[in-house]
Short mmCIF file of C-alpha atoms and ligand atoms in Angstrom, two decimals:
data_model
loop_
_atom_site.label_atom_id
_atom_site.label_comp_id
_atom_site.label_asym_id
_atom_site.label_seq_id
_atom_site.Cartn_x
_atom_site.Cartn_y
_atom_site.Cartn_z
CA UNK A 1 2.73 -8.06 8.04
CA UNK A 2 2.86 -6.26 4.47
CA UNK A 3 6.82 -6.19 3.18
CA UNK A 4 6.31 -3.04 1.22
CA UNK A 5 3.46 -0.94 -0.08
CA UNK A 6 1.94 -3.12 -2.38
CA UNK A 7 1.25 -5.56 -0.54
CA UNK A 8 -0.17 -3.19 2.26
CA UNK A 9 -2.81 -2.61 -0.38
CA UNK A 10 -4.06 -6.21 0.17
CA UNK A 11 -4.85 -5.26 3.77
CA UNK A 12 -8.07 -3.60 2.01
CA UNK A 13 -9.37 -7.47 1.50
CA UNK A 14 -9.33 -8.04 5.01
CA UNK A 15 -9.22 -5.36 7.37
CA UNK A 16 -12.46 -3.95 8.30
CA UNK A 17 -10.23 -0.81 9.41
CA UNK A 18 -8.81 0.21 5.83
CA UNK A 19 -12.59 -1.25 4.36
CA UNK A 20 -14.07 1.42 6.34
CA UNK A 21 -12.08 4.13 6.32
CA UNK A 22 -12.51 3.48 1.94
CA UNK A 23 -16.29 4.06 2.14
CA UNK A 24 -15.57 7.51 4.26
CA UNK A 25 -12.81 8.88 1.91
CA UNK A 26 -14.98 8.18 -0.99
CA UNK A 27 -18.04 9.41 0.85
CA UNK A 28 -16.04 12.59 1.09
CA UNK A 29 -14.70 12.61 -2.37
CA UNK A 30 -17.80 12.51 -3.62
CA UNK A 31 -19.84 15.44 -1.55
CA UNK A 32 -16.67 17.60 -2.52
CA UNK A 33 -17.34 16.39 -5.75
CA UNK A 34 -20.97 17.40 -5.39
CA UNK A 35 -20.27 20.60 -4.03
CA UNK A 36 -17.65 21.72 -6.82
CA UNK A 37 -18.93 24.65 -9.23
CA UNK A 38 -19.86 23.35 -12.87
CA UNK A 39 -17.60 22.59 -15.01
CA UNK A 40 -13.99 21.25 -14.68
CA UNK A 41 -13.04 19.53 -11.32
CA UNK A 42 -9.39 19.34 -10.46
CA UNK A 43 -7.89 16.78 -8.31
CA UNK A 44 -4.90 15.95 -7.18
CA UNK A 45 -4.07 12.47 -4.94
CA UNK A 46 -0.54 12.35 -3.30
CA UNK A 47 0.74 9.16 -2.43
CA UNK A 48 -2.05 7.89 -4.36
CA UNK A 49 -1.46 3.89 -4.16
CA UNK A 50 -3.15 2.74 -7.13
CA UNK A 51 -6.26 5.52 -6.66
CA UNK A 52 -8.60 2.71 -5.97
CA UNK A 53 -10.66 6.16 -3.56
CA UNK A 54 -11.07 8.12 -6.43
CA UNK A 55 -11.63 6.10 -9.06
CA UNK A 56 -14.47 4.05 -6.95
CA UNK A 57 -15.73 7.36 -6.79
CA UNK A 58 -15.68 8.10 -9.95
CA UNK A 59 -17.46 4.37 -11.21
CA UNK A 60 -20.54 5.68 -9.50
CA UNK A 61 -20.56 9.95 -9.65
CA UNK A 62 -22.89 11.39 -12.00
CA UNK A 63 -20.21 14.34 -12.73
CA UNK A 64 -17.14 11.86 -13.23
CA UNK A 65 -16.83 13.04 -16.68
CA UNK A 66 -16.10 16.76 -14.87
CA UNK A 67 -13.20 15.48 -13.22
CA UNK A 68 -9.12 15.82 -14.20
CA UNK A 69 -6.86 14.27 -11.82
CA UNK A 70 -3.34 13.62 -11.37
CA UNK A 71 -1.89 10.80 -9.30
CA UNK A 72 1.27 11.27 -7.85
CA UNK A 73 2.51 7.40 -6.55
CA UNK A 74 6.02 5.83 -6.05
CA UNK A 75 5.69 2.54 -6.13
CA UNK A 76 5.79 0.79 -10.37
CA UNK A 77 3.26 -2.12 -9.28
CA UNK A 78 0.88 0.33 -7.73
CA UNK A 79 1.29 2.71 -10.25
CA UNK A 80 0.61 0.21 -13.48
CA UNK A 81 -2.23 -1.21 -11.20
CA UNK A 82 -3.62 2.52 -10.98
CA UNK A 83 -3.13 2.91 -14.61
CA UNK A 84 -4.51 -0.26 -16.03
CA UNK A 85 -7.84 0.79 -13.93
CA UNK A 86 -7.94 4.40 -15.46
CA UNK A 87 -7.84 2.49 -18.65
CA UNK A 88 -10.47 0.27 -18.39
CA UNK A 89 -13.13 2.91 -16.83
CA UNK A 90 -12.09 4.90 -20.03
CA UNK A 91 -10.76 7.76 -18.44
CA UNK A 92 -7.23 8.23 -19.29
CA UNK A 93 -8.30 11.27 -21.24
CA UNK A 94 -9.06 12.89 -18.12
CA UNK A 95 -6.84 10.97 -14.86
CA UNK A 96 -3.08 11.15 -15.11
CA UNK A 97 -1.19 8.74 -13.00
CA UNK A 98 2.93 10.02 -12.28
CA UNK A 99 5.12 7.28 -11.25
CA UNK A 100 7.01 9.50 -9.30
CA UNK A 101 8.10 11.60 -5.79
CA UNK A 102 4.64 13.06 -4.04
CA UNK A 103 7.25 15.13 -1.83
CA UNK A 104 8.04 17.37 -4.74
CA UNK A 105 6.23 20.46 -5.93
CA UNK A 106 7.18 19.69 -9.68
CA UNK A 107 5.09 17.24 -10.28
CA UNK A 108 2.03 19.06 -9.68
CA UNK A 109 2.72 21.98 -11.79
CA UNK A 110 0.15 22.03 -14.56
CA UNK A 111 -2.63 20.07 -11.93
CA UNK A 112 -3.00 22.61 -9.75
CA UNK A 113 -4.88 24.91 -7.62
CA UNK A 114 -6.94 21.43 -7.29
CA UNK A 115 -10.49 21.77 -6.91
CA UNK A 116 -10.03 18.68 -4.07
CA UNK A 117 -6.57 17.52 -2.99
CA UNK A 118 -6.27 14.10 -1.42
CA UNK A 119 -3.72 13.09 1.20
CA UNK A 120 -4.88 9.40 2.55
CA UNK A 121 -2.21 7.64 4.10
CA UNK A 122 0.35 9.92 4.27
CA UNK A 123 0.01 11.80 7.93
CA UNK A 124 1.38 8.47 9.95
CA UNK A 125 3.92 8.32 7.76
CA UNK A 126 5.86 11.63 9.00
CA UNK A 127 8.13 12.10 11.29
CA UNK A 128 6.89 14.27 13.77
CA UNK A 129 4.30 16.92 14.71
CA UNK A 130 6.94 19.77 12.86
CA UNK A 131 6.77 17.74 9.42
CA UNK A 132 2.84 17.41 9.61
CA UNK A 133 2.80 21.46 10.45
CA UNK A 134 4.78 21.82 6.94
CA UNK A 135 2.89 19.36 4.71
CA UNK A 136 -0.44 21.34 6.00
CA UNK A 137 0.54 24.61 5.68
CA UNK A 138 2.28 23.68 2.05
CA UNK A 139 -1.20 22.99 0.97
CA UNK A 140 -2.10 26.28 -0.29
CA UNK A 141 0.91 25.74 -2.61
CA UNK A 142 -1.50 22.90 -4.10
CA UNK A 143 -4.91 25.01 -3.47
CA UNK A 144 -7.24 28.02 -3.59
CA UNK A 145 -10.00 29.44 -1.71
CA UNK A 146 -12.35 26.93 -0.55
CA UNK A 147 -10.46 23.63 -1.92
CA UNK A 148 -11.50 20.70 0.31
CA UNK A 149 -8.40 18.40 1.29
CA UNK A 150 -9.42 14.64 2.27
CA UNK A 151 -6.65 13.18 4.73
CA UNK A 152 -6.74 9.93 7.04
CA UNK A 153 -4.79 9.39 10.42
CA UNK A 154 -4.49 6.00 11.94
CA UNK A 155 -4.47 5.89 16.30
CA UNK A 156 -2.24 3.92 18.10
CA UNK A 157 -1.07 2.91 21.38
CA UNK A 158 -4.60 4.51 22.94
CA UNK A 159 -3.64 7.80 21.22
CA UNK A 160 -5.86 10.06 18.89
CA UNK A 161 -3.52 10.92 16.76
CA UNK A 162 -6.48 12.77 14.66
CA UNK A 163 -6.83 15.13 17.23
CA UNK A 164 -3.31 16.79 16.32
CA UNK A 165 -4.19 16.91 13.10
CA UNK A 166 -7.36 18.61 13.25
CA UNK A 167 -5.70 21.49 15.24
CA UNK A 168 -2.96 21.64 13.26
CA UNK A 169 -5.91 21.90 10.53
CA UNK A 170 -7.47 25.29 12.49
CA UNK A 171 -4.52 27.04 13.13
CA UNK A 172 -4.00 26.59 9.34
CA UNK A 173 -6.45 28.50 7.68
CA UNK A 174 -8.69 25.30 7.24
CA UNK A 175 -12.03 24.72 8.28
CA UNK A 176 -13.64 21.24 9.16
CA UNK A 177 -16.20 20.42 7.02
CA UNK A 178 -16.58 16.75 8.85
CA UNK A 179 -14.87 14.33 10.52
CA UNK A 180 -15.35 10.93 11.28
CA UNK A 181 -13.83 8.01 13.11
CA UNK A 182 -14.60 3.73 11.55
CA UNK A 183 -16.32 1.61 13.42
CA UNK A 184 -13.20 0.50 14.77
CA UNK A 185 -12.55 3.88 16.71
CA UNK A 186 -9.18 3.79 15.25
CA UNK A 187 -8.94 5.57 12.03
CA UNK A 188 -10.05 9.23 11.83
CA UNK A 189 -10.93 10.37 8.31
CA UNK A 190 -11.32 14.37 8.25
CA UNK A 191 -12.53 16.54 5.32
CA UNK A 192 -11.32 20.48 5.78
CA UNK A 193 -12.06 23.26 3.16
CA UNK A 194 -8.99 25.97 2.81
CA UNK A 195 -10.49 29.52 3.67
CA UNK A 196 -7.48 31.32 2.68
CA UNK A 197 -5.74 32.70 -0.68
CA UNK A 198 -3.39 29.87 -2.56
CA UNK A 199 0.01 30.04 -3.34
CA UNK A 200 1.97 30.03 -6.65
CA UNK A 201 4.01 26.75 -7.03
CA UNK A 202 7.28 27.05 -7.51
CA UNK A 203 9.26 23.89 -8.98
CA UNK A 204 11.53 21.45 -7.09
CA UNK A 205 10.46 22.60 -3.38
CA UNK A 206 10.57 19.22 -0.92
CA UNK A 207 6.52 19.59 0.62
CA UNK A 208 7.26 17.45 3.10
CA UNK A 209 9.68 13.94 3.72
CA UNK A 210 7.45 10.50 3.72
CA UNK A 211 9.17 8.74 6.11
CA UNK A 212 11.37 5.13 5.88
CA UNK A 213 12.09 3.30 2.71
CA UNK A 214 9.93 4.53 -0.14
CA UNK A 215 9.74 0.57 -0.94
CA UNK A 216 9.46 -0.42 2.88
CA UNK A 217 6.28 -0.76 4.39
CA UNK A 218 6.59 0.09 8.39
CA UNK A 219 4.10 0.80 10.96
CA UNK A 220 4.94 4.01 12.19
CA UNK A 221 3.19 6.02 14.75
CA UNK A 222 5.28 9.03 15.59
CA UNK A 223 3.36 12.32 14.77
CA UNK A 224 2.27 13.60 18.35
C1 LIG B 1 -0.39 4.12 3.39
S1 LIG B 1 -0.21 4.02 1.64
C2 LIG B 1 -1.59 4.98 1.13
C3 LIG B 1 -2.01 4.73 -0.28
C4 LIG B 1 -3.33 5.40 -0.67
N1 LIG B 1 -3.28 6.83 -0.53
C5 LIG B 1 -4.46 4.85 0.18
O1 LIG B 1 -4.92 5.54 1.10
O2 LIG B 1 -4.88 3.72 -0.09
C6 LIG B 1 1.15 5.13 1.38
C7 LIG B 1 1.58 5.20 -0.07
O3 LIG B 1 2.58 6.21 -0.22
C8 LIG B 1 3.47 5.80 -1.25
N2 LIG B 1 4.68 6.63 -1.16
C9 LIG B 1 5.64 6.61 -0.20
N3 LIG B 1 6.56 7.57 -0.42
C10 LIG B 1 6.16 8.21 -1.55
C11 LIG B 1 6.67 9.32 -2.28
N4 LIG B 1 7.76 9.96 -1.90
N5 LIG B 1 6.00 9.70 -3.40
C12 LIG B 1 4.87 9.06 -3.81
N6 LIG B 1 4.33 8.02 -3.14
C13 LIG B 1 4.96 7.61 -2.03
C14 LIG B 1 3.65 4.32 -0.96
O4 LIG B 1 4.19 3.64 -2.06
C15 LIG B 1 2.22 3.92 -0.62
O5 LIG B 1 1.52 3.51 -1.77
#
């Protein structure tokens, strides 16, 4: 069992699970990428680990050099790991990675409305159903018409925890674009595209609360 968040990265060596449900999210990054209007791409990853989805994306996308991201991710060792990457692929020009608090609106000012906002590993780390409500509709604060948001929920305990999410999705203004569960039958992966207008961000607003000890990695399972 991982003691904090960087070592839960390791998992991704071994687990078939988190291997998987890699090859989806950047299967989806990169037909959002693909279906992005020429020119600049915006991005923006919350909770981004060290952005190992997008910037495997990126090593292998014919329009990588269209993309500007920013990387919002707490942890220092995940963050330098992130960076280091972005260095060697030569494109700190064009990815910024924030050591800093994805829960707060400030530190996307300047990144967004994103073109494609990523939210992997985040949704089975809320509290409840209400805090998943207000991270999803606090999207459009991050978005505009037709942004595509790229999200993962883990199942446990024999429940589809995905299957909240997606409604919560519909009743949002969002529209499934695709969906898929690994191999595993445990992991959904969705990909939704925001039909309606976005909304101006204001600075310091809380988006939503990641739950636990920012440093503490724990298995929770709560969101109904
Ligand atoms: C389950 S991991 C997902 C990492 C990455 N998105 C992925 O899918 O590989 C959750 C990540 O959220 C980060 N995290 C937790 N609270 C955070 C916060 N308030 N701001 C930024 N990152 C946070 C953790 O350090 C951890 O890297």
């Amino acid at each position: 069992m991982p003691k904090n968040w960087f070592e839960w990265h390791d998992l991704y060596k071994t687990e078939p699970k988190l291997q998987q449900r890699l090859q989806i999210v950047q299967e989806y990054i990169s037909s959002a990428i693909d279906a992005s209007s020429p020119g600049i791409i915006r991005v923006v990853s919350l909770c981004a680990g060290d952005g190992r989805d997008l910037l495997g994306t990126l090593s292998r996308h014919p329009r990588a050099k269209d993309v500007y991201a920013r990387l919002v991710e707490l942890n220092p060792q995940l963050y330098e790991q992130g960076r280091a990457a972005i260095e060697s692929a030569g494109l700190s020009t064009q990815l910024e990675f924030i050591n800093g608090d994805a829960t707060n609106s400030s530190n996307y000012i300047g990144a967004v409305p994103a073109d494609i906002v990523i939210v992997c590993g985040i949704f089975g780390n809320l509290s409840d159903e209400a805090e998943l409500k207000r991270l999803i509709r606090n999207l459009p604060f991050l978005s505009k018409k037709g942004s595509f948001v790229i999200w993962t929920r883990g199942h446990s305990n024999g429940i589809a925890y995905s299957d909240t999410v997606r409604k919560v999705f519909r009743d949002a203004d969002f529209e499934e674009v695709s969906f898929r569960l690994t191999f595993t039958g445990d992991m959904g992966v969705g990909i939704h595209r925001y039909l309606g207008e976005g909304l101006p961000l204001l600075k310091d607003q809380q988006l939503f609360v990641f739950s636990g000890d920012p440093d503490k990695y724990r298995n929770v399972s709560v969101v109904h």
